[in-house]
Structure formats: structure tokens, C-alpha cells
Amino acid sequence: MNPQERIADLRTALHEHNHRYYILDQPTISDFEFDQLLKELEQLERQFPEFYDENSPTMRVGGSVVKSFNTVVHQYPMLSLGNTYNWEELADWIGRVEKLAPESTFVCELKYDGVAIGIRYEHGKLVQAVTRGDGTQGDDITTNVRTIRSVPLQLNGPAPESFEIRGEIVLPHAAFERLNAARRDEGQAEFANPRNCASGTLKLQDSSVVASRGLDAYLYFVLPDGILADTHSKTIEAAGDLGFKVPRKSDKYIAECAGIEEIKAFIEYWDVERHHLPFDIDGIVIKVNDYKAQQDLGFTAKSPRWATAFKFKAEQVSTRLEHVNYQVGRTGAITPVANLKPVWLGGTTVKRASLHNQDQIALLDLHEGDEVFVEKGGEIIPKVVGIKLDARAEGAVPVAFISHCPECQTELVRKEGEAQHYCPNASGCTPQISGRIQHFISRKAMDIMGMGSETVQLFVEKGLIHSIADLYDLTYDQIIALEGFKEKSVTNLLEGLNASKQIPFDRVLFGLGIRHVGATVAKKLARHFGSMTELLQADFETLKAVDDIGEVIALQLTEYFNEDANLEELARLQQAGLQFEMEVINTPSEGPLVGAKVVVSGVFESFSRDELKSLIETLGGQNVSSISSKTTYVVAGEGMGPSKKAKAEKLGIPVLNEEEFKTLIQ
Ligand code: IVH
């Protein structure tokens, strides 16, 4: 047999064994035999690089390292699901569906608590995998998804020429525990829960690390509708035949249900049984089975009317409060944290829970050594929700809030009307310094390539930097002297800093981390004042008079600009060459878009969505996200969802295509 044929045979065989092992759970060869075949293939591929195939089973181990992920616009927006938490709401939903689509039956499925993914296949091969992102566009994480063994690189049998399958990437408990144990041993921070860990893992740039983490994927949604079958349940079965890991009826992960009683039985079964699943779920998804009925029901702006999620109630457990410690954020905000006797809750061990602020501690009437109830909500950090009063030890003392910063011992302040305590020592308190610099370099602010949070922390600890402006004084010699830095990484970092000097003024302003000045407010201020000089001259009244700038923001700004240390820092940043100006946008007083509320949807040929949106603002219009009776125009690009279109038509709102929009503004 010639090498090309042998390579092809080995690939086919290994794809099949992979499928049997990871999807069907019915391997027919031993791990050893599998490894032998894989090794033979690896060796042949090395010897004959001309037969390279990115979908070869040898590619599962990863290896490619990407700098950053490309943004990809979803062909079909990635929507979310409506939620219900109780039987009445669920019954209402079922009632509405049965009224609008009387023939419909339902399908119940697990609601996987992972990271949503859309995977595109063309000619039977995986071509692209994209995260949800903001629902309209996400990150291209194909290299990472390829390493997940249960995601087929190549499909079995004839598949449609092109389609997308969506699902959830999860990290099974066993892999999560293994990873955290290893991190504990190495003194690294542990992951809070499997979903966070899955999400963090998928953002890694080195796919071989991703490959080692043991992610899994469950797929539950095929697009376009009807490409495999005319109902959802048949589609899922057909996707299973193509080689995807889909929920199986035999595992009870999916069931067809005729009405409310069967749906309830499915939910009640899993509310108990979920504790024995090897991965996390956070509810049950109920879908209308027939695509025709789904279409009749349609969508709201955010989610389909043909599906809903029944969320399980957060679980509660009780455990002992060991002590309270206090974290200092980048703005100096103090957050009290309850350190608990470790307790198993909803799939993870909980050791800490947020206590929010002094009022919350008072409200709970928390005493030292109390037996407390903790609950996991939607957040990563569990909450203390109550106290077992009858378990309180006699003579226990109430938890007293600290008066001085745990990091720098400065006396804390609490402003009138605010719940949070602050450490006012902004320029001398280490976590505040690191936090501010970390915010400054972050992606939404200055996006400094080659630099991450750990690097900042290290530089601060080593005394190389004390403020944002110090970043621009860093030298090659200073950094290379630190452990772990090689020539390349130092050059990258310095280049990243240099490149950040081109980042527009509004992002510089956002990067300063002034309280209440988020990205949107920063953009408004930058556009309104046009330069740092003008902004610095504005007094409280002038600031307050700017659209959407209220008293709170105006006050924060004046306070910030009254501090000499801040002015000094700004002067140094300007000296370093950062952008301190941008074009002032004078909103016109007349024109077709003045006062118009515009919804932009889809993708455009001559502008990016952001360009189009800023053009609308420049012309005096206002961008709004969803269509209502108050909308003036909808500007529709490629791929605008049918539901939006239908809604606009129903409300009689003009829908303009790209050309019509251009004509209008000319
Ligand atoms: S169907 C049009 N099915 O939950 C919406 N979603 O909170 C189609 N999810 O966006 C989604 N398990 O990321 C569907 N069996 C399941 C799911 C599921 C988890 C996720 C999905 C969705 C989110 C909504």
C-alpha cells in the first residue's frame, strides 16, 4: 500500500474509533491499540508533509498558537432563551404556544451550563467555530474547538453541503477537579466553577493547552431550519448519525413531551437526577418540536417564542463562617468576603462568598462563627443569604466592619448615599495601583498587546511601575532582568506599549478608570469636548450640562481633575505621546436623521456596524437596539433576522437597505 493510501485509511479508522470512544461510548479497540495507530499516522504525516490535512485525527493535540481571535459576524444571530422559574409561568408559556400553534408537541432537553458555540461544516468537514460574543458577532476559536475530541472534524455519510450546528462546550466535573487539584499543587489560583474554566480555556491562545483540559461538547441546534429533517427531534437524531454528540433519548437527556404533565415529569426527574450528571446543567429547555410551528410562533427581539428555559432554583447549603476578609478593588472599593468552611454546592466546593458591603453584613446580622446559608445565583461567587440563628454560639460577637484599609492601613471613607467603603489612598495602595493599570491595558481600553494582568502585578510588586504613566518609561533592560522574560516577549511588550499611543482619545479617557466613566460615557465626553485640555477646563456645571452626564459623573470628574497627582499623571501621558484629542462632533440641527431613533441590523458592505452607528450619531440620530413603535428607521444589512423585519413591517416602520440609507443621508 502506498503511503498516501495508508494515511487515508488510518485517518478513516481513527475518526471512527474516536467516534466510538467519545460519542457512542462503545470502543472496539484498546487505548493502546488506538495510540499505536495514531503514532503510525503521526510518523507518516511527518514523513510525507505533502498529505497535510487540518482535519486529521492527529490535529487533536493542538499545537497552533494564535495571537488573537478574529471576529466573525454570525450568519444567524445567536439568541438567548426566555426564562421561567416556576410552574405558573411555565404553564402560561405552554398555554400561549398551544393557542398559537395548536398542533405542536414539545421536546425537553437539558440546559447545559457551558459556553455556547456555533460550528460550521462544509462538504462534511469542520471549517469554523465561533463563540456567541454579543450574539451578532463572536470570536473565531476554530483552532481550540478542533482539539475537543467529541467534536467531529469530519462527518459520517452524506451531509448537507453547508450548515451550522450549535451547542454548548462544557467541562465535565472529573476534568475540572483534576485541573484544580493540579493548580492547587502548583500554588496557582483555582477556577471557580466548570463553566468559567471552560470559558477561560477556550480563550487560551495555545491550543495544546486547550487539548489537555478535557473539554466536551453537546450539540442541540442545527441551522438553517429543516436542513436535516422537519422536526427538532428528528434533526437531533440525524445530527447524531452524522457523528455529533447530541442528547440521546436512551440517556433521557432529551424527550418528546405531549403536554404540561410530561414536561413537568421531565423537569422533576432532572431536578433530582442532575446531581448525578458528569457535568453541570442549570435547567431544562423546552422547545416546540415542529419547525413549521416554530416559524408560526417566531421570535421576540431577544429570543424565540418557540422555546423557553425552566431554571432550577439555586441550591442552598449551610456551613460555618470562618472569618471575614476584605478585598480592595481598583477604585479603592472595599468588598467584604466571607471565608467559609469548604462545602460542596452545585458541583463545586465553595470556600468563599461575597458579603457586598457593611449594610449587607448588618442586614444579615452576621456574627463571628455563625452557621450561614450560601446560595449560588447566576454569579460566579456564591452569596451568603441567611443565618441559622439557633446554631449561634452563646456570646458570639457581631462582625465589625474594618475602619482601615487591609492593604495600606489608610482610614476608610464612606460617602453619603453610597453603600461601599473606599480606601482613599489611590496612589499608594498596591491593589488599587495594579487594578488601575490592569484596567488601562485591558482590551476595551488601551488593548496593550503582549501584556497581561500577571505581568502588571509582577511589575508593581517589583517596584517597576506605580502608575499608568510609568508604563511608558519602562525600558528593555529593566524588563529583561526579570525572571521569565525573553528577548521576544520584551520586544513585543514594548511594541505593544508604543502601538497604544495611537489608541483614540475616548479609549484613553476610559482607560484612566475614573469612577462611573465607562466606555460609553468616555466616548460622549471625548466627542463633546474634543480634547483633554477642554475637558480639564470644564467645571461641574458645564459637565452636568452635557447630554447623559449626570451629577454623579460630573462630581467624579471634577474630583478626579482636582487631584494634583492625577494632573501630573495626565501630563506625563501626554508627554509620552498618547492621543489627547479627537474631532469634536457638532451635531447638526437639521437633516434627515436629526432626532431619529435608528435600529441597525445585519452586516453592511461599505461600513462596519460601528462606523455606521457613529455616522448615525454624527448626523444627529440616536442608535437604539430594539424595534418599537418609537423607532424612526431600521437600517437593514445582510443577514438581518426575519423576526426583526416582520416586527418593523407590523409597526409600519420604514426598513432601509444600505443604498436607500445612503440616499437618505445624502
Ligand atoms: S436552544 C434560539 N438548547 O442556553 C436559542 N440552548 O440561556 C437556541 N443552552 O443561548 C438555544 N442548553 O447557549 C438550547 N439544550 C439547549 C441548551 C441551550 C444550553 C444555552 C444556549 C442558549 C442559552 C440561553
XYZ file of C-alpha atoms and ligand atoms in Angstrom:
690
model
C 0.000 0.000 0.000
C 1.391 3.406 -0.835
C 1.828 5.948 1.967
C -0.984 8.181 0.754
C -3.464 5.315 0.907
C -2.189 4.189 4.293
C -2.557 7.725 5.641
C -6.117 7.909 4.329
C -7.002 4.524 5.842
C -5.513 5.398 9.186
C -7.391 8.686 9.277
C -10.691 6.979 8.491
C -10.079 4.311 11.102
C -9.057 6.799 13.782
C -12.028 9.056 13.091
C -14.265 6.078 13.558
C -12.584 4.925 16.775
C -12.783 8.453 18.099
C -16.496 8.492 17.436
C -16.987 5.131 19.088
C -14.999 6.196 22.123
C -16.077 9.786 22.695
C -19.610 9.776 21.378
C -21.042 6.282 21.419
C -19.092 5.214 24.485
C -18.517 1.844 22.775
C -14.838 1.483 21.909
C -13.860 -1.606 19.935
C -10.108 -1.340 20.402
C -7.967 -0.725 23.458
C -6.383 2.628 24.244
C -3.044 1.037 23.483
C -4.117 -0.049 20.010
C -5.561 3.395 19.382
C -2.296 5.028 20.361
C -0.355 2.689 18.088
C -2.479 3.690 15.096
C -2.192 7.353 15.998
C 1.567 7.096 16.302
C 1.842 5.418 12.942
C -0.209 8.182 11.375
C 1.856 10.891 13.070
C 5.011 9.338 11.778
C 3.685 9.074 8.216
C 2.454 12.654 8.289
C 5.867 13.825 9.417
C 7.497 11.835 6.670
C 5.067 12.983 3.970
C 4.100 16.557 4.818
C 2.516 16.937 1.377
C -0.506 14.980 2.690
C -1.217 17.522 5.424
C -4.870 17.772 6.418
C -6.080 20.147 9.106
C -8.836 17.669 9.895
C -6.524 14.754 10.523
C -7.114 12.986 13.874
C -3.524 13.881 14.782
C -4.549 17.528 14.939
C -6.491 16.907 18.153
C -3.452 17.528 20.281
C -3.433 21.136 19.204
C -0.180 22.973 18.831
C -1.054 26.034 16.842
C -0.765 29.252 18.789
C -2.842 32.224 17.739
C -2.112 35.831 18.634
C -5.683 36.960 18.860
C -9.006 35.638 17.660
C -10.676 37.097 14.597
C -14.144 38.487 14.984
C -16.763 36.768 12.864
C -20.296 38.000 12.217
C -22.826 35.224 12.837
C -24.784 34.247 9.793
C -27.772 33.775 12.098
C -27.734 35.807 15.302
C -27.130 33.761 18.443
C -30.167 34.447 20.575
C -30.841 33.728 24.181
C -33.819 31.991 25.757
C -36.683 33.276 27.836
C -36.651 32.006 31.422
C -39.207 30.701 33.821
C -38.610 29.711 37.407
C -41.991 28.365 38.404
C -44.845 26.198 37.245
C -47.302 29.064 36.714
C -45.013 30.855 34.286
C -44.278 27.612 32.529
C -47.985 26.805 32.261
C -48.588 30.280 30.810
C -45.915 29.733 28.196
C -47.286 26.321 27.263
C -50.790 27.784 27.083
C -49.652 30.552 24.724
C -47.828 28.102 22.488
C -50.777 25.721 22.365
C -53.060 28.580 21.432
C -50.855 29.914 18.641
C -49.721 26.532 17.349
C -52.398 24.031 18.424
C -50.806 21.044 16.715
C -47.437 21.449 18.429
C -45.723 18.893 20.565
C -42.713 19.664 22.711
C -39.181 18.485 23.196
C -37.458 18.767 26.562
C -33.684 18.881 26.838
C -31.025 19.571 29.401
C -29.891 23.148 29.634
C -26.144 22.706 29.540
C -24.256 25.197 31.689
C -21.285 25.832 29.468
C -20.111 28.082 26.690
C -22.282 28.469 23.598
C -20.626 27.668 20.297
C -21.605 27.690 16.625
C -19.693 25.280 14.399
C -19.840 25.446 10.621
C -19.371 22.401 8.399
C -18.794 22.490 4.680
C -18.599 19.424 2.460
C -18.631 17.257 5.583
C -15.648 18.968 7.219
C -15.388 21.311 10.166
C -14.437 24.752 8.867
C -15.140 27.259 11.614
C -16.181 27.531 15.252
C -17.340 30.837 16.697
C -18.309 31.902 20.226
C -21.556 33.685 20.956
C -19.841 37.033 21.616
C -22.525 39.690 21.689
C -24.950 37.495 19.735
C -24.226 39.294 16.482
C -20.532 38.558 16.271
C -18.154 36.346 18.174
C -14.559 35.112 18.263
C -13.231 32.570 15.799
C -11.891 29.848 18.103
C -11.666 27.094 15.493
C -8.141 26.006 16.471
C -9.272 25.422 20.035
C -12.522 23.670 19.180
C -10.685 21.264 16.893
C -8.961 19.810 19.950
C -12.254 18.728 21.553
C -12.461 15.023 20.855
C -16.225 14.818 20.784
C -16.445 17.455 18.041
C -16.166 15.622 14.717
C -13.631 17.064 12.289
C -15.163 15.025 9.509
C -18.735 13.778 9.283
C -20.052 10.275 8.658
C -22.017 9.749 5.495
C -23.590 12.332 3.230
C -24.094 15.696 4.924
C -25.590 18.943 3.573
C -23.061 20.993 1.640
C -23.009 23.713 4.263
C -24.690 24.109 7.658
C -24.096 25.271 11.193
C -24.563 23.287 14.372
C -24.767 24.947 17.760
C -24.335 23.668 21.232
C -22.506 24.086 24.440
C -18.934 23.352 25.358
C -18.757 22.005 28.878
C -16.006 20.901 31.189
C -17.010 17.639 32.881
C -16.648 17.567 36.677
C -13.882 14.972 36.618
C -11.700 17.101 34.351
C -12.491 20.196 36.410
C -11.498 18.548 39.679
C -8.333 17.138 38.146
C -7.308 20.534 36.809
C -7.990 22.373 40.058
C -6.109 19.762 42.063
C -3.087 20.273 39.831
C -3.367 24.031 40.160
C -3.613 23.733 43.938
C -0.420 21.706 43.970
C 1.346 24.334 41.940
C 0.048 27.165 44.058
C -1.995 28.613 41.184
C -5.426 30.175 41.584
C -8.215 27.630 41.189
C -11.138 28.056 38.811
C -14.427 28.998 40.443
C -16.591 26.554 38.510
C -16.548 24.370 35.397
C -18.281 26.954 33.200
C -15.712 29.636 33.989
C -12.961 27.202 33.416
C -14.411 26.121 30.049
C -14.789 29.732 29.029
C -11.257 30.646 30.116
C -9.864 27.576 28.398
C -11.480 28.442 25.084
C -9.845 31.861 25.214
C -6.366 30.390 25.521
C -4.067 31.130 22.658
C -2.175 27.872 22.802
C -4.421 25.091 21.548
C -2.257 22.342 23.005
C -3.183 23.563 26.488
C -6.821 23.524 25.426
C -6.397 19.948 24.200
C -5.087 18.880 27.590
C -8.041 20.221 29.577
C -10.638 17.630 28.590
C -13.483 19.786 27.273
C -16.605 18.146 25.883
C -19.361 19.440 23.591
C -23.086 18.767 23.388
C -24.849 19.961 20.266
C -28.522 20.794 20.151
C -29.407 23.157 17.318
C -28.928 22.894 13.539
C -29.218 25.805 11.122
C -30.818 26.553 8.759
C -34.095 25.051 9.990
C -35.193 21.924 8.243
C -31.865 21.126 6.588
C -31.745 17.664 8.170
C -35.398 16.969 8.982
C -38.715 18.703 9.561
C -38.783 18.469 13.337
C -36.254 19.297 16.016
C -36.140 15.790 17.490
C -35.554 14.159 14.099
C -32.886 16.759 13.347
C -31.042 15.902 16.545
C -31.156 12.204 15.675
C -29.906 12.923 12.166
C -27.094 15.039 13.603
C -26.208 12.087 15.833
C -25.961 9.880 12.741
C -23.570 12.384 11.195
C -21.261 11.842 14.165
C -22.175 14.660 16.549
C -22.523 14.254 20.267
C -26.184 15.049 20.682
C -28.539 14.394 23.594
C -29.755 10.789 23.413
C -33.205 9.535 24.289
C -31.659 6.476 25.896
C -29.828 8.709 28.410
C -33.075 10.658 28.986
C -31.144 13.813 28.003
C -33.933 14.550 25.538
C -37.602 13.552 25.350
C -40.643 14.321 23.271
C -43.476 15.503 25.502
C -47.114 15.884 24.578
C -48.126 18.493 27.126
C -47.614 20.045 30.524
C -47.765 16.815 32.545
C -44.991 15.123 30.601
C -42.909 18.292 30.606
C -43.290 18.561 34.369
C -42.274 14.947 34.822
C -39.103 15.542 32.791
C -38.212 18.621 34.844
C -38.897 16.917 38.169
C -36.807 13.922 37.173
C -33.795 16.096 36.323
C -34.165 18.422 39.281
C -33.116 15.408 41.341
C -31.004 13.452 38.899
C -28.897 16.437 37.825
C -26.706 15.829 40.849
C -25.529 12.591 39.273
C -24.668 14.035 35.877
C -20.986 14.254 34.991
C -21.374 17.940 34.003
C -23.386 20.980 35.132
C -26.824 21.887 33.907
C -28.813 24.865 35.133
C -32.270 23.968 33.932
C -34.353 22.362 31.243
C -35.013 23.787 27.786
C -38.464 23.214 26.340
C -38.802 23.597 22.583
C -41.630 23.303 20.092
C -40.770 20.259 18.011
C -42.151 21.081 14.594
C -40.242 23.668 12.548
C -43.387 24.841 10.850
C -44.961 25.577 14.244
C -41.693 27.238 15.357
C -41.931 29.576 12.392
C -45.543 30.422 13.182
C -44.523 31.364 16.697
C -41.474 33.387 15.614
C -39.190 35.478 17.786
C -39.177 38.430 20.131
C -36.224 40.827 19.825
C -34.050 38.646 22.024
C -35.309 35.118 21.982
C -37.508 32.631 20.174
C -41.137 32.311 21.240
C -40.922 28.609 20.435
C -38.575 27.787 23.273
C -38.113 28.609 26.929
C -35.851 27.599 29.767
C -37.065 26.334 33.108
C -34.295 27.277 35.504
C -33.619 25.197 38.579
C -33.734 27.070 41.837
C -30.364 27.933 43.216
C -29.243 25.352 45.700
C -28.587 26.295 49.286
C -26.363 24.713 51.869
C -25.250 25.787 55.297
C -21.699 25.982 56.532
C -19.607 27.753 59.149
C -18.242 31.263 58.724
C -14.533 31.067 59.493
C -13.627 34.707 59.096
C -14.366 37.789 57.047
C -11.657 39.410 54.959
C -11.734 42.497 52.797
C -10.736 42.958 49.175
C -9.632 46.240 47.689
C -10.699 46.910 44.099
C -9.059 49.190 41.550
C -11.240 52.128 42.503
C -10.477 51.548 46.165
C -13.881 49.963 46.810
C -13.786 47.562 49.740
C -15.655 44.274 49.401
C -16.118 42.073 52.456
C -15.764 38.371 51.714
C -16.933 35.514 53.908
C -14.372 32.728 54.190
C -16.246 29.533 54.835
C -15.632 26.010 55.958
C -15.433 24.346 52.497
C -18.772 22.921 51.441
C -19.992 21.101 48.332
C -22.597 23.134 46.462
C -23.987 22.575 42.991
C -20.987 20.736 41.651
C -18.146 22.694 43.232
C -16.527 23.252 46.572
C -17.375 26.664 47.971
C -14.913 28.354 50.278
C -15.790 31.994 49.876
C -18.923 34.050 49.454
C -19.498 37.724 48.828
C -20.956 39.895 51.574
C -21.199 43.022 49.351
C -20.887 45.815 51.934
C -21.367 46.905 55.515
C -25.131 47.270 55.191
C -25.434 43.716 53.966
C -23.489 42.451 56.966
C -25.776 44.459 59.234
C -28.870 43.234 57.438
C -27.801 39.634 57.886
C -26.825 40.459 61.470
C -23.747 38.361 60.888
C -21.854 37.186 63.953
C -18.430 35.635 64.105
C -18.534 31.858 63.760
C -22.149 31.851 62.534
C -23.583 28.926 60.625
C -24.592 30.607 57.342
C -26.675 29.639 54.322
C -24.956 30.073 50.995
C -26.574 30.049 47.609
C -25.292 30.046 44.072
C -27.075 32.529 41.913
C -26.170 33.384 38.363
C -22.926 34.907 39.591
C -19.610 33.196 39.917
C -19.266 33.986 43.572
C -21.899 32.470 45.841
C -23.803 34.668 48.268
C -24.487 34.416 51.969
C -28.259 34.591 52.089
C -29.115 33.876 55.700
C -28.083 32.659 59.123
C -29.001 29.627 61.166
C -29.837 31.547 64.290
C -30.407 28.549 66.528
C -26.863 27.383 65.815
C -25.273 30.637 67.035
C -22.820 30.153 69.881
C -23.582 31.922 73.092
C -21.687 35.171 73.451
C -20.866 35.355 69.731
C -19.961 38.899 68.704
C -21.284 40.716 65.652
C -18.888 41.027 62.729
C -17.413 44.519 62.914
C -16.601 46.241 59.662
C -12.993 47.392 59.357
C -12.094 51.035 59.713
C -8.730 50.945 57.910
C -7.561 49.559 54.578
C -6.282 45.979 54.977
C -3.588 46.660 52.383
C -2.231 50.103 53.221
C -3.818 50.873 56.614
C -5.316 54.158 55.435
C -8.570 55.126 57.143
C -11.559 54.159 55.002
C -14.258 56.572 53.893
C -17.884 56.057 53.063
C -19.676 58.803 51.192
C -23.195 59.792 51.976
C -25.718 57.866 49.963
C -23.219 55.171 48.974
C -23.129 51.638 50.283
C -19.471 50.963 49.635
C -16.462 51.922 51.741
C -13.403 53.207 49.910
C -9.720 53.414 50.591
C -8.819 56.968 49.582
C -5.103 56.243 49.180
C -5.371 55.796 45.404
C -1.736 56.438 44.624
C -0.174 54.404 47.410
C -2.354 51.308 47.827
C -0.917 48.354 45.887
C -4.105 46.535 44.756
C -5.519 49.856 43.565
C -2.368 50.588 41.604
C -2.303 47.141 39.954
C -6.043 47.228 39.361
C -5.885 50.614 37.650
C -3.021 49.598 35.422
C -4.734 46.304 34.592
C -7.827 48.216 33.582
C -5.762 50.636 31.491
C -4.087 47.869 29.469
C -7.290 45.845 29.025
C -8.792 45.089 25.650
C -11.618 47.613 25.785
C -9.265 50.367 26.919
C -5.715 50.570 25.544
C -5.567 46.941 24.403
C -1.844 46.640 25.004
C -0.581 43.563 23.224
C 1.984 41.407 24.927
C 0.927 42.451 28.422
C -1.457 40.723 30.811
C -2.689 41.093 34.363
C 0.046 38.904 35.805
C 2.729 40.996 34.125
C 1.241 44.136 35.649
C 1.130 42.563 39.067
C 4.744 41.484 38.754
C 5.899 44.934 37.625
C 4.070 46.574 40.505
C 5.463 44.095 43.030
C 8.979 44.603 41.701
C 8.506 48.339 42.013
C 8.975 48.992 38.290
C 5.685 50.832 37.968
C 3.482 52.762 40.383
C 1.132 54.426 37.960
C -0.199 54.202 34.432
C 2.293 56.747 33.175
C 5.202 54.644 34.463
C 4.335 52.061 31.795
C 5.709 54.371 29.135
C 9.029 54.770 30.957
C 9.710 51.021 31.083
C 12.970 50.038 29.434
C 14.220 46.884 27.790
C 16.950 46.416 30.400
C 14.533 46.699 33.298
C 12.243 44.004 31.957
C 14.770 41.524 30.615
C 16.307 41.433 34.081
C 13.120 39.813 35.422
C 12.751 36.075 35.554
C 10.668 34.555 32.756
C 11.229 37.306 30.193
C 12.910 36.531 26.910
C 14.082 38.923 24.255
C 10.993 38.340 22.107
C 8.458 38.880 24.876
C 10.150 42.096 25.983
C 10.211 43.469 22.430
C 6.557 42.531 21.976
C 5.609 44.259 25.171
C 7.465 47.449 24.302
C 5.991 47.403 20.815
C 2.536 46.948 22.310
C 3.063 49.989 24.524
C 4.282 52.004 21.596
C 1.345 50.984 19.427
C -1.071 52.048 22.180
C -0.069 55.655 21.517
C -2.379 55.513 18.516
C -5.425 54.439 20.522
C -8.102 57.145 20.214
C -8.694 59.708 22.945
C -12.007 58.289 24.126
C -10.367 54.981 24.989
C -7.517 56.735 26.760
C -10.128 58.546 28.821
C -11.920 55.281 29.576
C -8.576 53.652 30.428
C -7.932 56.178 33.202
C -10.507 54.276 35.225
C -12.309 57.310 36.635
C -15.255 56.002 38.642
C -18.524 55.921 36.680
C -16.727 56.802 33.443
C -17.366 53.678 31.378
C -16.673 53.265 27.679
C -19.891 54.987 26.587
C -19.527 57.975 28.887
C -15.887 58.356 27.836
C -16.908 58.397 24.200
C -19.542 61.053 24.875
C -17.119 63.261 26.760
C -14.358 62.867 24.188
C -16.673 63.739 21.345
C -18.195 66.643 23.175
C -15.011 68.302 24.417
C -12.642 67.146 21.721
C -9.527 67.284 23.884
C -8.214 66.708 27.365
C -7.432 70.422 27.644
C -11.065 71.362 27.044
C -12.304 68.642 29.357
C -9.974 69.783 32.134
C -11.340 73.306 31.868
C -14.945 72.240 32.218
C -16.391 72.884 35.662
C -19.090 70.899 37.408
C -21.964 72.853 35.801
C -20.505 72.595 32.302
C -20.033 68.867 32.707
C -23.521 68.381 34.046
C -24.956 70.207 31.062
C -23.580 67.584 28.652
C -26.185 65.134 27.385
C -26.374 61.987 29.519
C -23.816 63.266 32.041
C -25.496 63.453 35.411
C -24.423 64.854 38.750
C -22.679 61.726 39.906
C -20.394 61.557 36.886
C -19.778 65.307 36.861
C -18.768 65.145 40.502
C -16.402 62.222 39.966
C -14.753 64.025 37.078
C -14.242 67.265 38.987
C -12.849 65.334 41.929
C -10.507 63.427 39.683
C -9.242 66.564 37.957
C -8.776 68.338 41.288
C -6.115 65.887 42.399
C -2.610 67.086 41.648
C -1.353 63.534 41.338
C -3.872 62.899 38.554
C -2.947 66.074 36.695
C 0.696 65.126 36.900
C -0.075 61.694 35.534
C -2.070 63.172 32.651
C 0.783 65.500 31.783
C 3.191 62.553 31.666
C 0.823 60.551 29.448
C 0.531 63.481 27.079
C 4.300 63.820 27.075
C 4.576 60.107 26.225
C 2.558 60.781 23.084
C -0.880 59.343 23.867
C -3.898 60.662 21.984
C -5.382 63.549 23.936
C -7.567 64.926 21.197
C -10.199 63.894 18.747
C -12.538 65.581 16.357
C -15.366 67.403 18.085
C -18.616 66.271 16.716
C -21.051 69.079 16.290
C -24.424 67.546 15.954
C -26.285 69.213 13.090
C -29.508 70.967 13.907
C -31.266 69.819 10.801
C -31.076 66.905 8.430
C -32.862 63.618 7.813
C -31.530 61.919 10.945
C -31.852 64.706 13.496
C -33.816 63.273 16.389
C -34.342 59.973 14.593
C -34.203 56.690 16.513
C -32.453 54.162 14.316
C -32.050 50.398 14.621
C -29.083 48.941 12.742
C -29.252 45.243 11.966
C -27.153 42.848 9.919
C -23.860 43.365 8.101
C -23.033 46.073 5.555
C -20.827 46.375 2.532
C -19.482 49.881 2.781
C -19.323 50.284 6.556
C -18.656 48.245 9.633
C -21.563 48.340 12.085
C -19.604 50.655 14.358
C -18.870 53.038 11.503
C -22.491 53.092 10.532
C -23.571 53.729 14.100
C -21.166 56.606 14.574
C -22.279 58.065 11.248
C -25.849 57.999 12.524
C -24.790 59.782 15.703
C -22.776 62.337 13.752
C -25.856 63.139 11.752
C -27.880 63.719 14.886
C -29.580 60.355 15.099
C -29.715 58.022 18.056
C -28.896 54.339 17.878
C -31.385 52.091 19.609
C -31.115 48.345 19.930
C -34.628 47.055 19.517
C -37.535 47.928 17.295
C -40.508 49.588 18.937
C -43.262 51.951 17.873
C -40.840 54.811 18.651
C -38.256 53.663 16.079
C -37.873 56.009 13.096
C -35.897 53.778 10.724
C -34.487 50.305 10.574
C -31.302 50.075 8.513
C -31.107 46.500 7.302
C -27.924 44.827 6.141
C -27.152 41.307 5.054
C -28.453 38.661 7.453
C -30.996 40.731 9.367
C -33.245 38.278 11.183
C -36.716 37.647 9.732
C -38.349 38.400 13.069
C -36.948 41.934 13.149
C -38.162 42.502 9.651
C -41.614 41.210 10.480
C -41.770 43.414 13.558
C -40.787 46.544 11.613
C -43.380 45.748 8.972
C -46.044 45.167 11.565
C -45.338 48.520 13.195
C -45.103 50.248 9.827
C -41.504 51.397 10.368
C -39.518 52.070 7.190
C -36.814 49.442 6.592
C -33.954 50.891 4.546
C -31.325 48.849 2.787
C -27.768 50.141 2.530
C -28.372 52.053 -0.720
C -31.596 53.608 0.495
C -29.872 54.705 3.666
C -27.080 56.340 1.666
C -29.618 58.168 -0.498
C -31.452 59.357 2.598
C -28.374 60.883 4.202
C -27.111 62.454 1.014
S -31.512 26.157 22.219
C -32.537 30.286 19.838
N -30.923 24.196 23.816
O -28.711 28.492 26.956
C -31.965 29.714 21.085
N -29.914 26.306 24.246
O -29.839 30.854 28.166
C -31.487 28.313 20.850
N -28.358 26.301 26.130
O -28.426 30.546 24.128
C -30.884 27.748 22.033
N -28.603 24.195 26.664
O -26.415 28.914 24.846
C -30.721 25.495 23.541
N -30.489 22.333 25.119
C -30.283 23.621 24.845
C -29.404 24.432 25.599
C -29.252 25.776 25.264
C -27.985 25.319 26.954
C -27.847 27.684 26.205
C -27.694 28.369 24.889
C -28.720 29.475 24.933
C -28.722 29.773 26.390
C -29.914 30.569 26.818
